Amino acid sequence: MTWLTKKQVADRLGCCTKTVERLMRTGDLPYYRPSPHIIRFDARDIEAHLERSRIRIEKKPEPSYRRFHYVPGQKVV
């Protein structure tokens, strides 16, 4: 088990420590407090958070038909 500091978590998430604190307050990021002045995060929890918050872009299938393009002077039926 790898333990990370708040600064290390912020570096992994690409954000500032204030954002990490907000994620802690909202319960989105689990943390451990081994003593009153020490906060640690499990690296597996951070990786799980990254996986949950990843944006997935699905490619839309190409239509099986072609759109009609009007050409001036062309007869439309």
Tab-separated table of C-alpha atoms in Angstrom:
chain	number	residue	atom	x	y	z
A	1	MET	CA	0.000	0.000	0.000
A	2	THR	CA	1.421	3.363	-1.044
A	3	TRP	CA	0.537	6.435	0.991
A	4	LEU	CA	0.475	9.881	-0.602
A	5	THR	CA	0.477	13.382	0.829
A	6	LYS	CA	-2.006	16.068	-0.163
A	7	LYS	CA	0.621	17.698	-2.409
A	8	GLN	CA	1.393	14.388	-4.147
A	9	VAL	CA	-2.319	13.799	-4.756
A	10	ALA	CA	-2.681	17.300	-6.203
A	11	ASP	CA	0.248	16.612	-8.547
A	12	ARG	CA	-1.305	13.320	-9.705
A	13	LEU	CA	-4.702	14.910	-10.270
A	14	GLY	CA	-3.223	17.984	-11.937
A	15	CYS	CA	-4.905	20.395	-9.543
A	16	CYS	CA	-4.078	22.487	-6.484
A	17	THR	CA	-4.230	21.359	-2.862
A	18	LYS	CA	-7.392	23.434	-2.316
A	19	THR	CA	-9.179	21.235	-4.860
A	20	VAL	CA	-7.971	18.130	-3.012
A	21	GLU	CA	-9.376	19.606	0.216
A	22	ARG	CA	-12.717	20.239	-1.511
A	23	LEU	CA	-12.800	16.631	-2.763
A	24	MET	CA	-12.109	15.497	0.802
A	25	ARG	CA	-14.974	17.621	2.192
A	26	THR	CA	-17.470	16.378	-0.390
A	27	GLY	CA	-16.475	12.753	0.211
A	28	ASP	CA	-15.291	12.196	-3.362
A	29	LEU	CA	-11.754	11.395	-2.218
A	30	PRO	CA	-11.245	8.998	0.708
A	31	TYR	CA	-8.425	9.891	3.094
A	32	TYR	CA	-6.886	8.643	6.315
A	33	ARG	CA	-5.843	10.671	9.328
A	34	PRO	CA	-3.247	8.636	11.289
A	35	SER	CA	-2.762	11.580	13.668
A	36	PRO	CA	-4.450	14.983	14.103
A	37	HIS	CA	-1.974	16.828	11.870
A	38	ILE	CA	-1.270	14.168	9.229
A	39	ILE	CA	-3.505	13.313	6.266
A	40	ARG	CA	-2.655	10.479	3.886
A	41	PHE	CA	-4.289	9.047	0.785
A	42	ASP	CA	-4.078	5.516	-0.554
A	43	ALA	CA	-2.684	5.536	-4.100
A	44	ARG	CA	-5.274	2.934	-5.151
A	45	ASP	CA	-8.084	5.276	-4.080
A	46	ILE	CA	-6.568	8.065	-6.173
A	47	GLU	CA	-6.316	5.803	-9.231
A	48	ALA	CA	-9.930	4.690	-8.695
A	49	HIS	CA	-11.023	8.336	-8.503
A	50	LEU	CA	-9.217	9.093	-11.768
A	51	GLU	CA	-10.911	6.131	-13.444
A	52	ARG	CA	-14.369	7.184	-12.169
A	53	SER	CA	-13.950	10.766	-13.305
A	54	ARG	CA	-12.476	9.982	-16.719
A	55	ILE	CA	-14.505	11.409	-19.587
A	56	ARG	CA	-15.314	8.827	-22.213
A	57	ILE	CA	-15.964	10.028	-25.733
A	58	GLU	CA	-17.893	7.647	-27.912
A	59	LYS	CA	-17.525	7.989	-31.641
A	60	LYS	CA	-20.866	8.299	-33.387
A	61	PRO	CA	-21.412	5.793	-36.192
A	62	GLU	CA	-21.366	7.182	-39.701
A	63	PRO	CA	-24.849	7.341	-41.241
A	64	SER	CA	-25.546	4.783	-43.935
A	65	TYR	CA	-27.006	7.447	-46.202
A	66	ARG	CA	-25.611	10.555	-47.820
A	67	ARG	CA	-27.075	13.952	-47.266
A	68	PHE	CA	-28.553	15.701	-50.251
A	69	HIS	CA	-26.500	18.659	-51.413
A	70	TYR	CA	-28.401	21.149	-53.503
A	71	VAL	CA	-26.613	22.449	-56.546
A	72	PRO	CA	-28.100	25.617	-58.069
A	73	GLY	CA	-29.931	24.768	-61.260
A	74	GLN	CA	-30.346	21.101	-60.316
A	75	LYS	CA	-33.870	19.711	-60.639
A	76	VAL	CA	-35.210	18.444	-57.304
A	77	VAL	CA	-37.746	15.628	-57.473
